[in-house]
Tab-separated table of C-alpha atoms in Angstrom:
chain	number	residue	atom	x	y	z
A	1	MET	CA	0.000	0.000	0.000
A	2	LYS	CA	2.922	2.351	0.698
A	3	GLY	CA	3.761	2.911	-2.960
A	4	GLN	CA	0.221	3.868	-3.855
A	5	ILE	CA	-0.239	6.239	-0.964
A	6	TRP	CA	3.097	7.975	-1.383
A	7	SER	CA	2.509	8.305	-5.091
A	8	ALA	CA	-1.033	9.566	-4.683
A	9	ALA	CA	0.016	12.064	-2.024
A	10	SER	CA	2.907	13.538	-3.972
A	11	LEU	CA	1.523	13.265	-7.480
A	12	GLY	CA	-1.902	14.445	-6.362
A	13	VAL	CA	-0.393	17.764	-5.313
A	14	LEU	CA	1.381	18.189	-8.631
A	15	LEU	CA	-1.658	17.218	-10.656
A	16	TYR	CA	-3.827	19.581	-8.696
A	17	GLU	CA	-1.406	22.364	-9.545
A	18	GLY	CA	-1.837	21.556	-13.214
A	19	ILE	CA	1.618	20.065	-13.571
A	20	GLY	CA	2.125	17.012	-15.713
A	21	ASP	CA	0.949	15.692	-19.046
A	22	THR	CA	1.725	12.016	-18.655
A	23	ILE	CA	1.892	9.802	-15.624
A	24	ARG	CA	3.497	6.606	-14.527
A	25	ILE	CA	3.244	5.267	-11.007
A	26	SER	CA	6.338	3.266	-10.103
A	27	LEU	CA	5.357	0.439	-7.826
A	28	THR	CA	7.581	-2.348	-6.596
A	29	PRO	CA	5.589	-5.480	-7.339
A	30	LYS	CA	5.394	-8.409	-5.009
A	31	PRO	CA	7.383	-11.368	-6.343
A	32	GLY	CA	5.253	-12.756	-9.143
A	33	GLY	CA	2.896	-9.790	-8.709
A	34	ASP	CA	0.719	-8.285	-11.397
A	35	ARG	CA	2.487	-5.498	-13.284
A	36	ARG	CA	-0.857	-4.019	-14.288
A	37	GLU	CA	-1.258	-2.675	-10.743
A	38	GLU	CA	0.780	0.381	-11.728
A	39	VAL	CA	-1.594	1.077	-14.602
A	40	TYR	CA	-4.658	0.692	-12.390
A	41	ALA	CA	-3.098	3.023	-9.815
A	42	ALA	CA	-2.416	5.747	-12.404
A	43	CYS	CA	-5.937	5.468	-13.811
A	44	GLU	CA	-7.506	5.543	-10.337
A	45	LEU	CA	-5.511	8.625	-9.378
A	46	LEU	CA	-6.510	10.553	-12.503
A	47	GLN	CA	-10.118	9.493	-12.082
A	48	ALA	CA	-10.143	10.388	-8.376
A	49	LEU	CA	-9.049	13.917	-9.275
A	50	GLY	CA	-11.653	14.153	-12.015
A	51	LEU	CA	-8.987	14.543	-14.681
A	52	ARG	CA	-9.985	11.527	-16.753
A	53	SER	CA	-12.474	8.689	-16.750
A	54	PHE	CA	-11.394	5.163	-17.533
A	55	ALA	CA	-13.961	2.845	-16.073
A	56	PRO	CA	-17.213	3.055	-14.130
A	57	SER	CA	-16.486	3.761	-10.489
A	58	VAL	CA	-18.007	1.895	-7.594
A	59	THR	CA	-18.709	3.684	-4.339
A	60	ALA	CA	-18.900	1.324	-1.406
A	61	CYS	CA	-18.893	1.992	2.289
A	62	PRO	CA	-16.095	0.852	4.567
A	63	GLY	CA	-18.450	-1.056	6.813
A	64	CYS	CA	-18.860	-0.655	10.545
A	65	GLY	CA	-20.660	-2.252	13.473
A	66	ARG	CA	-23.947	-1.704	11.666
A	67	THR	CA	-22.886	-3.879	8.769
A	68	THR	CA	-21.875	-7.191	10.280
A	69	SER	CA	-22.866	-9.055	7.119
A	70	THR	CA	-20.145	-9.305	4.479
A	71	THR	CA	-22.640	-9.403	1.616
A	72	PHE	CA	-22.155	-5.784	0.601
A	73	GLN	CA	-18.375	-6.225	0.609
A	74	GLU	CA	-18.637	-9.305	-1.569
A	75	LEU	CA	-21.110	-7.649	-3.894
A	76	ALA	CA	-18.942	-4.521	-4.201
A	77	GLU	CA	-15.915	-6.627	-5.005
A	78	ALA	CA	-17.813	-8.808	-7.457
A	79	ILE	CA	-19.167	-5.835	-9.363
A	80	GLN	CA	-15.751	-4.161	-9.396
A	81	GLY	CA	-14.269	-7.327	-10.905
A	82	TYR	CA	-17.124	-7.536	-13.398
A	83	ILE	CA	-16.448	-3.961	-14.522
A	84	ARG	CA	-12.723	-4.560	-14.880
A	85	ASP	CA	-13.299	-7.719	-16.914
A	86	SER	CA	-15.982	-6.161	-19.097
A	87	MET	CA	-14.434	-2.760	-19.705
A	88	PRO	CA	-12.120	-3.806	-22.575
A	89	ILE	CA	-15.267	-4.811	-24.481
A	90	TRP	CA	-17.604	-2.081	-23.218
A	91	LYS	CA	-15.224	0.684	-24.177
A	92	THR	CA	-15.298	-0.453	-27.781
A	93	GLN	CA	-19.102	-0.674	-27.753
A	94	TYR	CA	-20.576	2.104	-25.634
A	95	GLU	CA	-19.875	5.810	-25.785
A	96	GLY	CA	-19.293	7.304	-22.326
A	97	VAL	CA	-19.681	4.104	-20.288
A	98	GLU	CA	-16.512	5.013	-18.357
A	99	GLU	CA	-18.456	7.833	-16.703
A	100	MET	CA	-20.988	5.511	-15.082
A	101	THR	CA	-21.134	5.486	-11.306
A	102	LEU	CA	-22.312	2.644	-9.099
A	103	ALA	CA	-22.905	2.389	-5.375
A	104	VAL	CA	-22.959	-0.744	-3.251
A	105	MET	CA	-23.787	0.274	0.292
A	106	GLY	CA	-24.092	-1.621	3.536
A	107	CYS	CA	-26.890	-0.055	5.603
A	108	ILE	CA	-29.658	2.497	5.886
A	109	VAL	CA	-27.424	5.347	7.143
A	110	ASN	CA	-25.730	6.373	3.893
A	111	GLY	CA	-27.061	3.579	1.675
A	112	PRO	CA	-30.086	5.226	0.071
A	113	GLY	CA	-28.334	8.617	-0.222
A	114	GLU	CA	-25.223	7.284	-1.950
A	115	SER	CA	-27.350	4.969	-4.077
A	116	LYS	CA	-29.493	7.851	-5.292
A	117	ALA	CA	-26.384	9.868	-6.151
A	118	ALA	CA	-25.046	7.075	-8.385
A	119	ASN	CA	-26.328	6.004	-11.781
A	120	ILE	CA	-27.179	2.653	-10.207
A	121	GLY	CA	-27.012	2.096	-6.482
A	122	ILE	CA	-28.032	-0.705	-4.211
A	123	SER	CA	-28.510	-0.275	-0.492
A	124	LEU	CA	-28.070	-3.519	1.381
A	125	PRO	CA	-29.515	-4.046	4.832
A	126	GLY	CA	-27.350	-3.552	7.899
A	127	THR	CA	-27.619	-5.613	11.047
A	128	GLY	CA	-31.192	-5.909	12.228
A	129	GLU	CA	-32.657	-4.194	9.160
A	130	ALA	CA	-35.297	-5.855	7.001
A	131	PRO	CA	-33.598	-8.089	4.385
A	132	ARG	CA	-34.521	-5.884	1.448
A	133	CYS	CA	-32.219	-4.120	-0.974
A	134	PRO	CA	-33.692	-1.084	-2.708
A	135	VAL	CA	-32.056	-0.263	-6.025
A	136	TYR	CA	-31.978	3.303	-7.322
A	137	ILE	CA	-31.418	4.207	-10.934
A	138	ASP	CA	-30.488	7.800	-11.753
A	139	GLY	CA	-31.877	8.874	-8.400
A	140	GLN	CA	-35.193	7.081	-8.683
A	141	LYS	CA	-36.186	3.957	-6.771
A	142	ASP	CA	-36.305	1.172	-9.330
A	143	VAL	CA	-36.792	-2.225	-7.698
A	144	THR	CA	-36.252	-3.854	-4.347
A	145	LEU	CA	-34.163	-6.997	-4.508
A	146	GLU	CA	-34.271	-9.828	-1.998
A	147	GLY	CA	-32.565	-13.170	-1.804
A	148	THR	CA	-29.256	-14.908	-1.299
A	149	TYR	CA	-25.957	-13.287	-2.187
A	150	ASP	CA	-25.790	-15.196	-5.471
A	151	GLU	CA	-29.279	-14.108	-6.436
A	152	LEU	CA	-28.489	-10.502	-5.576
A	153	ALA	CA	-25.247	-10.579	-7.546
A	154	VAL	CA	-26.945	-11.959	-10.649
A	155	ALA	CA	-29.847	-9.528	-10.426
A	156	PHE	CA	-27.642	-6.481	-9.815
A	157	GLN	CA	-25.311	-7.380	-12.652
A	158	ALA	CA	-28.286	-7.737	-14.969
A	159	LEU	CA	-29.473	-4.263	-13.933
A	160	VAL	CA	-26.019	-2.878	-14.748
A	161	ASP	CA	-25.947	-4.561	-18.172
A	162	ASN	CA	-29.415	-3.344	-18.891
A	163	TYR	CA	-28.606	0.227	-17.866
A	164	ILE	CA	-25.506	0.335	-20.036
A	165	ALA	CA	-27.335	-0.953	-23.071
A	166	ARG	CA	-30.091	1.605	-22.539
A	167	LYS	CA	-28.102	4.655	-21.533
A	168	TYR	CA	-24.895	4.674	-23.569
A	169	PRO	CA	-25.028	5.042	-27.331
A	170	ARG	CA	-23.512	2.261	-29.357
A	171	LYS	CA	-20.234	3.148	-30.980
A	172	THR	CA	-20.148	2.637	-34.683
A	173	ALA	CA	-17.541	0.235	-36.001
A	174	GLU	CA	-15.516	3.153	-37.403
A	175	VAL	CA	-15.454	4.975	-34.083
A	176	ALA	CA	-14.454	1.815	-32.233
A	177	ARG	CA	-11.611	1.170	-34.656
A	178	ALA	CA	-10.333	4.733	-34.442
A	179	ARG	CA	-9.834	4.447	-30.678
B	1	MET	CA	-7.750	5.110	-27.399
B	2	LEU	CA	-9.963	5.651	-24.382
B	3	THR	CA	-10.863	9.299	-24.067
B	4	GLN	CA	-8.113	10.727	-26.256
B	5	ILE	CA	-10.134	13.411	-27.951
B	6	GLU	CA	-8.598	16.039	-30.144
B	7	GLY	CA	-8.728	19.437	-28.452
B	8	PHE	CA	-10.267	17.943	-25.299
B	9	ASP	CA	-10.300	20.556	-22.543
B	10	ALA	CA	-13.372	19.761	-20.463
B	11	VAL	CA	-11.305	19.611	-17.301
B	12	ALA	CA	-9.351	22.761	-18.019
B	13	SER	CA	-11.684	24.891	-15.971
B	14	ARG	CA	-11.504	22.580	-12.963
B	15	HIS	CA	-7.763	22.021	-12.981
B	16	PRO	CA	-5.985	24.656	-15.035
B	17	ARG	CA	-3.053	22.882	-16.621
B	18	ARG	CA	0.353	24.391	-17.154
B	19	LYS	CA	0.932	25.309	-20.772
B	20	THR	CA	3.195	22.846	-22.508
B	21	TYR	CA	4.095	21.909	-26.044
B	22	GLY	CA	2.117	19.019	-27.488
B	23	VAL	CA	4.436	16.116	-28.288
B	24	LYS	CA	3.399	13.294	-30.596
B	25	VAL	CA	4.525	9.938	-29.233
B	26	GLY	CA	3.511	7.559	-31.984
B	27	HIS	CA	-0.187	8.306	-32.443
B	28	VAL	CA	-0.645	9.596	-28.873
B	29	ARG	CA	-0.425	13.287	-28.107
B	30	VAL	CA	1.222	14.195	-24.804
B	31	GLY	CA	0.844	17.723	-23.472
B	32	GLY	CA	-0.445	20.772	-25.313
B	33	GLY	CA	-3.788	20.407	-23.559
B	34	ALA	CA	-4.278	16.701	-24.311
B	35	PRO	CA	-5.706	14.496	-21.547
B	36	ILE	CA	-3.021	13.223	-19.163
B	37	VAL	CA	-1.603	10.086	-20.720
B	38	VAL	CA	-1.160	6.928	-18.654
B	39	GLN	CA	2.030	4.997	-19.159
B	40	SER	CA	3.780	2.038	-17.599
B	41	MET	CA	6.951	0.035	-17.949
B	42	THR	CA	7.522	-3.667	-18.398
B	43	ASN	CA	9.754	-5.551	-15.988
B	44	THR	CA	10.521	-8.400	-18.353
B	45	ASP	CA	13.821	-9.101	-20.079
B	46	THR	CA	13.313	-7.183	-23.322
B	47	ALA	CA	15.451	-9.714	-25.172
B	48	ASP	CA	12.780	-12.302	-24.269
B	49	ILE	CA	10.406	-11.489	-27.102
B	50	GLN	CA	7.447	-13.610	-26.071
B	51	THR	CA	7.394	-12.582	-22.403
B	52	THR	CA	7.803	-8.889	-23.175
B	53	LEU	CA	5.099	-9.083	-25.818
B	54	LYS	CA	2.696	-10.746	-23.393
B	55	GLN	CA	3.231	-8.196	-20.636
B	56	THR	CA	3.016	-5.282	-23.064
B	57	LEU	CA	-0.334	-6.501	-24.351
B	58	GLU	CA	-1.576	-6.909	-20.775
B	59	LEU	CA	-0.466	-3.426	-19.766
B	60	ALA	CA	-2.003	-1.863	-22.855
B	61	GLU	CA	-5.274	-3.657	-22.306
B	62	ALA	CA	-5.303	-2.552	-18.663
B	63	GLY	CA	-5.221	1.057	-19.874
B	64	SER	CA	-1.575	1.912	-20.390
B	65	GLU	CA	-1.648	4.199	-23.420
B	66	ILE	CA	2.141	4.127	-23.798
B	67	VAL	CA	4.475	1.326	-22.715
B	68	ARG	CA	8.198	1.560	-21.968
B	69	TRP	CA	10.752	-1.202	-22.387
B	70	THR	CA	14.274	-1.155	-21.097
B	71	VAL	CA	16.764	-1.404	-23.938
B	72	ASN	CA	19.871	-2.278	-22.016
B	73	VAL	CA	21.887	-4.741	-24.100
B	74	PRO	CA	22.397	-5.587	-27.802
B	75	GLU	CA	20.022	-8.566	-27.526
B	76	ALA	CA	17.274	-6.254	-26.250
B	77	ALA	CA	17.852	-3.723	-29.046
B	78	ALA	CA	17.761	-6.556	-31.581
B	79	ALA	CA	14.445	-7.842	-30.156
B	80	VAL	CA	12.635	-4.482	-30.263
B	81	PRO	CA	11.514	-4.485	-33.925
B	82	GLU	CA	10.224	-8.043	-33.680
B	83	ILE	CA	8.216	-7.404	-30.492
B	84	LYS	CA	6.764	-4.284	-32.079
B	85	ARG	CA	5.783	-6.261	-35.184
B	86	ARG	CA	4.053	-8.964	-33.142
B	87	MET	CA	2.263	-6.316	-31.085
B	88	LEU	CA	0.829	-4.765	-34.211
B	89	ASP	CA	-0.143	-8.213	-35.479
B	90	ALA	CA	-2.011	-8.731	-32.213
B	91	GLY	CA	-3.890	-5.471	-32.813
B	92	CYS	CA	-2.051	-3.415	-30.200
B	93	ASN	CA	-0.748	-0.054	-31.394
B	94	ALA	CA	0.405	1.393	-28.071
B	95	PRO	CA	3.458	3.593	-28.676
B	96	ILE	CA	6.668	2.112	-27.287
B	97	ILE	CA	9.383	3.998	-25.473
B	98	GLY	CA	12.930	2.676	-25.288
B	99	ASP	CA	14.528	3.262	-21.894
B	100	PHE	CA	18.258	3.897	-22.315
B	101	HIS	CA	21.007	4.120	-19.738
B	102	TYR	CA	24.790	4.214	-20.190
B	103	ASN	CA	24.907	2.781	-23.718
B	104	GLY	CA	21.909	4.265	-25.534
B	105	HIS	CA	24.129	6.091	-28.025
B	106	VAL	CA	25.813	2.782	-28.948
B	107	LEU	CA	22.662	0.674	-29.155
B	108	LEU	CA	20.685	3.208	-31.175
B	109	THR	CA	23.605	3.611	-33.586
B	110	LYS	CA	24.235	-0.108	-34.025
B	111	TYR	CA	20.571	-1.097	-34.223
B	112	PRO	CA	18.915	1.365	-36.598
B	113	GLU	CA	15.838	-0.859	-36.871
B	114	CYS	CA	15.387	-0.540	-33.119
B	115	ALA	CA	15.692	3.242	-33.405
B	116	LYS	CA	13.054	3.170	-36.123
B	117	ALA	CA	10.642	0.845	-34.297
B	118	LEU	CA	10.585	2.831	-31.054
B	119	ASP	CA	8.245	5.814	-30.732
B	120	LYS	CA	10.307	7.742	-28.193
B	121	TYR	CA	13.706	7.454	-26.550
B	122	ARG	CA	14.106	8.015	-22.834
B	123	ILE	CA	17.504	9.438	-21.942
B	124	ASN	CA	18.719	9.639	-18.368
B	125	PRO	CA	21.106	12.613	-18.399
B	126	GLY	CA	22.647	11.306	-15.174
B	127	ASN	CA	24.159	8.242	-16.777
B	128	VAL	CA	24.579	9.024	-20.461
B	129	GLY	CA	28.314	9.444	-19.939
B	130	ALA	CA	30.831	11.281	-17.797
B	131	GLY	CA	32.810	14.469	-18.354
B	132	GLN	CA	33.101	15.608	-21.968
B	133	ARG	CA	31.567	12.417	-23.272
B	134	ARG	CA	28.272	13.191	-21.605
B	135	ASP	CA	27.318	15.945	-24.015
B	136	GLU	CA	28.705	14.090	-26.985
B	137	GLN	CA	26.799	10.876	-26.250
B	138	PHE	CA	23.650	12.766	-25.318
B	139	SER	CA	23.827	14.603	-28.653
B	140	THR	CA	24.321	11.347	-30.524
B	141	ILE	CA	20.995	10.051	-29.190
B	142	CYS	CA	19.263	13.345	-29.955
B	143	LYS	CA	20.561	13.332	-33.523
B	144	ILE	CA	19.292	9.799	-34.060
B	145	ALA	CA	15.930	11.029	-32.777
B	146	VAL	CA	16.056	13.939	-35.246
B	147	ASP	CA	16.902	11.605	-38.139
B	148	ASN	CA	14.050	9.255	-37.251
B	149	GLY	CA	11.566	11.991	-36.393
B	150	LYS	CA	11.171	10.699	-32.842
B	151	PRO	CA	10.706	12.601	-29.597
B	152	VAL	CA	12.885	12.076	-26.540
B	153	ARG	CA	12.216	12.240	-22.848
B	154	ILE	CA	14.870	13.733	-20.667
B	155	GLY	CA	14.142	11.704	-17.571
B	156	VAL	CA	16.046	12.955	-14.557
B	157	ASN	CA	16.059	10.651	-11.564
B	158	GLY	CA	17.147	11.601	-8.056
B	159	GLY	CA	18.763	8.194	-7.734
B	160	SER	CA	21.041	8.602	-10.739
B	161	LEU	CA	21.833	12.289	-10.886
B	162	ASN	CA	24.865	13.656	-12.666
B	163	GLN	CA	27.318	13.389	-9.771
B	164	GLU	CA	29.669	16.066	-11.104
B	165	LEU	CA	26.815	18.538	-11.052
B	166	VAL	CA	25.816	17.542	-7.517
B	167	MET	CA	29.384	17.869	-6.237
B	168	ARG	CA	29.745	21.286	-7.856
B	169	LYS	CA	26.513	22.551	-6.315
B	170	MET	CA	27.394	21.109	-2.902
B	171	GLN	CA	30.736	22.899	-3.084
B	172	GLU	CA	29.071	26.129	-4.155
B	173	ASN	CA	26.697	25.842	-1.208
B	174	THR	CA	29.675	25.577	1.161
B	175	ASP	CA	31.801	28.231	-0.536
B	176	LYS	CA	29.060	30.822	-0.782
B	177	ASN	CA	27.553	29.843	2.547
B	178	LEU	CA	24.103	29.429	1.001
B	179	GLY	CA	22.863	27.270	3.861
B	180	LYS	CA	20.853	24.866	1.698
B	181	GLU	CA	20.034	21.370	2.890
B	182	SER	CA	21.460	18.578	0.782
B	183	GLU	CA	17.980	17.431	-0.219
B	184	GLU	CA	17.259	20.909	-1.527
B	185	ILE	CA	20.496	20.934	-3.501
B	186	ILE	CA	19.635	17.577	-5.034
B	187	ASN	CA	16.240	18.885	-6.089
B	188	ASP	CA	17.864	21.978	-7.581
B	189	CYS	CA	20.278	19.738	-9.453
B	190	MET	CA	17.450	17.647	-10.848
B	191	VAL	CA	15.855	20.716	-12.372
B	192	LEU	CA	19.165	22.103	-13.538
B	193	SER	CA	20.087	18.818	-15.176
B	194	ALA	CA	16.730	18.718	-16.969
B	195	LEU	CA	17.089	22.293	-18.211
B	196	GLN	CA	20.698	21.970	-19.319
B	197	SER	CA	19.858	18.742	-21.135
B	198	THR	CA	16.903	20.407	-22.810
B	199	GLU	CA	19.202	23.146	-24.125
B	200	LEU	CA	21.544	20.521	-25.469
B	201	ALA	CA	18.683	18.604	-27.078
B	202	LEU	CA	17.568	21.796	-28.818
B	203	GLU	CA	21.112	22.486	-29.972
B	204	SER	CA	21.243	18.946	-31.331
B	205	GLY	CA	18.346	19.758	-33.621
B	206	LEU	CA	15.275	18.536	-31.746
B	207	ARG	CA	12.291	20.855	-31.732
B	208	HIS	CA	10.441	21.951	-28.585
B	209	ASP	CA	7.579	19.661	-29.558
B	210	GLN	CA	9.916	16.676	-29.558
B	211	ILE	CA	11.128	17.032	-25.989
B	212	ILE	CA	9.463	15.814	-22.816
B	213	ILE	CA	11.130	16.370	-19.463
B	214	SER	CA	10.538	14.730	-16.111
B	215	CYS	CA	12.044	14.652	-12.639
B	216	LYS	CA	11.520	11.754	-10.305
B	217	THR	CA	12.351	11.448	-6.660
B	218	SER	CA	11.624	8.751	-4.115
B	219	ARG	CA	11.553	11.346	-1.336
B	220	PRO	CA	8.264	13.156	-1.807
B	221	ARG	CA	8.325	14.654	1.679
B	222	ASP	CA	6.882	18.095	1.676
B	223	PRO	CA	6.199	17.707	-2.021
B	224	HIS	CA	4.518	21.059	-2.171
B	225	HIS	CA	7.768	22.810	-1.436
B	226	ARG	CA	10.145	20.520	-3.191
B	227	VAL	CA	9.487	19.051	-6.570
B	228	PRO	CA	6.582	21.312	-7.461
B	229	ARG	CA	8.589	24.308	-6.388
B	230	SER	CA	11.364	23.085	-8.577
B	231	PHE	CA	8.945	22.856	-11.457
B	232	ARG	CA	7.727	26.353	-10.747
B	233	GLU	CA	11.229	27.738	-10.715
B	234	ASP	CA	11.935	25.845	-13.850
B	235	ARG	CA	8.946	27.422	-15.479
B	236	THR	CA	10.093	30.912	-14.764
B	237	ALA	CA	13.591	30.034	-15.838
B	238	ALA	CA	12.649	28.646	-19.177
B	239	ALA	CA	9.150	29.772	-20.006
B	240	PRO	CA	7.643	28.827	-22.312
B	241	GLY	CA	9.169	25.539	-21.319
B	242	PRO	CA	8.956	22.275	-23.090
B	243	HIS	CA	6.568	19.571	-22.137
B	244	ARG	CA	6.694	18.269	-18.609
B	245	SER	CA	5.840	14.901	-17.249
B	246	ARG	CA	6.267	13.262	-13.946
B	247	ASP	CA	6.839	9.851	-12.572
B	248	GLY	CA	5.713	8.434	-9.313
B	249	HIS	CA	7.802	7.049	-6.574
B	250	GLU	CA	8.911	3.570	-5.988
B	251	GLY	CA	6.911	1.782	-3.375
B	252	ALA	CA	4.901	-1.367	-3.049
B	253	ASP	CA	1.555	-3.065	-2.752
B	254	LEU	CA	-2.053	-3.179	-3.721
B	255	VAL	CA	-4.528	-0.928	-5.465
B	256	GLY	CA	-7.517	0.150	-3.479
B	257	GLY	CA	-8.415	3.236	-1.605
B	258	ILE	CA	-6.574	5.475	-4.049
B	259	ALA	CA	-9.756	7.374	-4.745
B	260	GLY	CA	-10.165	8.185	-1.089
B	261	ARG	CA	-6.552	9.063	-0.608
B	262	ALA	CA	-6.002	11.355	-3.549
B	263	SER	CA	-8.710	13.648	-2.310
B	264	LEU	CA	-7.120	13.892	1.136
C-alpha cells in the first residue's frame, strides 16, 4: 500500500497544480505480482481527481458495526471485478460508459443517499434491518431486490448490463476502430 | 484510445493545466492540452520477445496508453523491432518507449531498426556518460531522434543524478555559505540537469515539440515545497518551457483506496 499512498500524495499535489501531461506510477511489485497494478493506480488517481475517466467507479462503504454481514463487501468486489473484466469490451461498444457510477452500500445510514447519487445504487440491509435491498437508478427507486448473495449478484449485474445498453449510445464500427 | 479526444479541454476549468508543447509519441499526443496520458513500464527481459510481448499486451489492455521497455543490451535492441511487429499483429498499437542508460548512443547507432521501431527514446542525463563524453553521447541520441523523427524524454532521476553537477553545487553551497540542505540541492540539481539537457537537445536539432522532461524522486516529503517548487522555478527560468511529465515514486503493494486518498 505504501507505494500507492506515497505516489497519490505527492503526485496528487502536482496534478492539482496543473503540472504534468503524462503519468506513470512506479510500484515495486510483489514477487510474481501483477504489473498491471501500476496502470490501475495511475488510472484511479486521474479518475479520483476528475482529470480523466477510464472505467465506471463503484462507491462502497467501509463497513462498521452496523454492517456485520459481508454481503455488501462481496457484492462490491464482485461488481468491481465484473467492470474490470468487461471494460475492454464495453469501451469499444458504448460511448461514455466510463463515466458511469455505481454504489454498493451496507446499511440504511448512507445507503439510500449514496445509491441515489449514483447512476445505479443498491442499499443492502445492515444488522437488524429488514432483508430488502432497494435499487436506485439515476436517483429514482427502481426495484427492491431480496434473496441470497448469489441471487443478488446476478440480479444487480443484470441491472447494470441493462442500464448500459439503454443509456450509452452504441459506438459505430468506425469509431471503435479509431480508438 | 480511451478518451483521447482532439482538443479535449473539459477539465481545463476545474484544474488549469500548465501550458506545454504538445508532443506526438507515436499516435498519442502528450501535453499541449491533451488528456493526461497513462504509461507504464515492463519488468521483463526485453530480449525475451514472447514474455515482453505478453506483458506489453496486458499493460495496454489494462489502460496503459504508452508502454516503456528497457533497452539495455544488444540482444534487447535486436528484439525491439520483432516485439513491435508482433504487437501490431495482435492489434495493439500502443506507442513504445525505449529506456536507455549508459549505452543508448551505442545501441541506437548499431541497431537502426530498433531506433526506427521505437516511438520515443528516454535518456537519463545522469548516466549518459561522464565528463566531456556526456554531451557528446547525449547529442548522438538526440541526432538519431532527429533523423528518425522521434521525440525524446529527458528523464532525470534523483537516484542517478549527474554526480559532477551535484558535487559542484554542494561545493558552491559551502563556498558561498548558502545554507541549503542537501535534499534541496539535489532537487535543484534535478531541475538544472533537466534544463541543461533540454538546451543541449535543442542544440542537437530537436524541436520543442519533440522534448518531454521529467524529474523523479523517491523522497516526496513536503512535495509542495520541493518538486513542485522546482517545477515552478523551472517554469520561470525557461518559459515557455517544453513539455513536462512526472513519474511516481517507488513503493509497493495493492490498489484500493486510491480514490479516497487522492482527495485527502
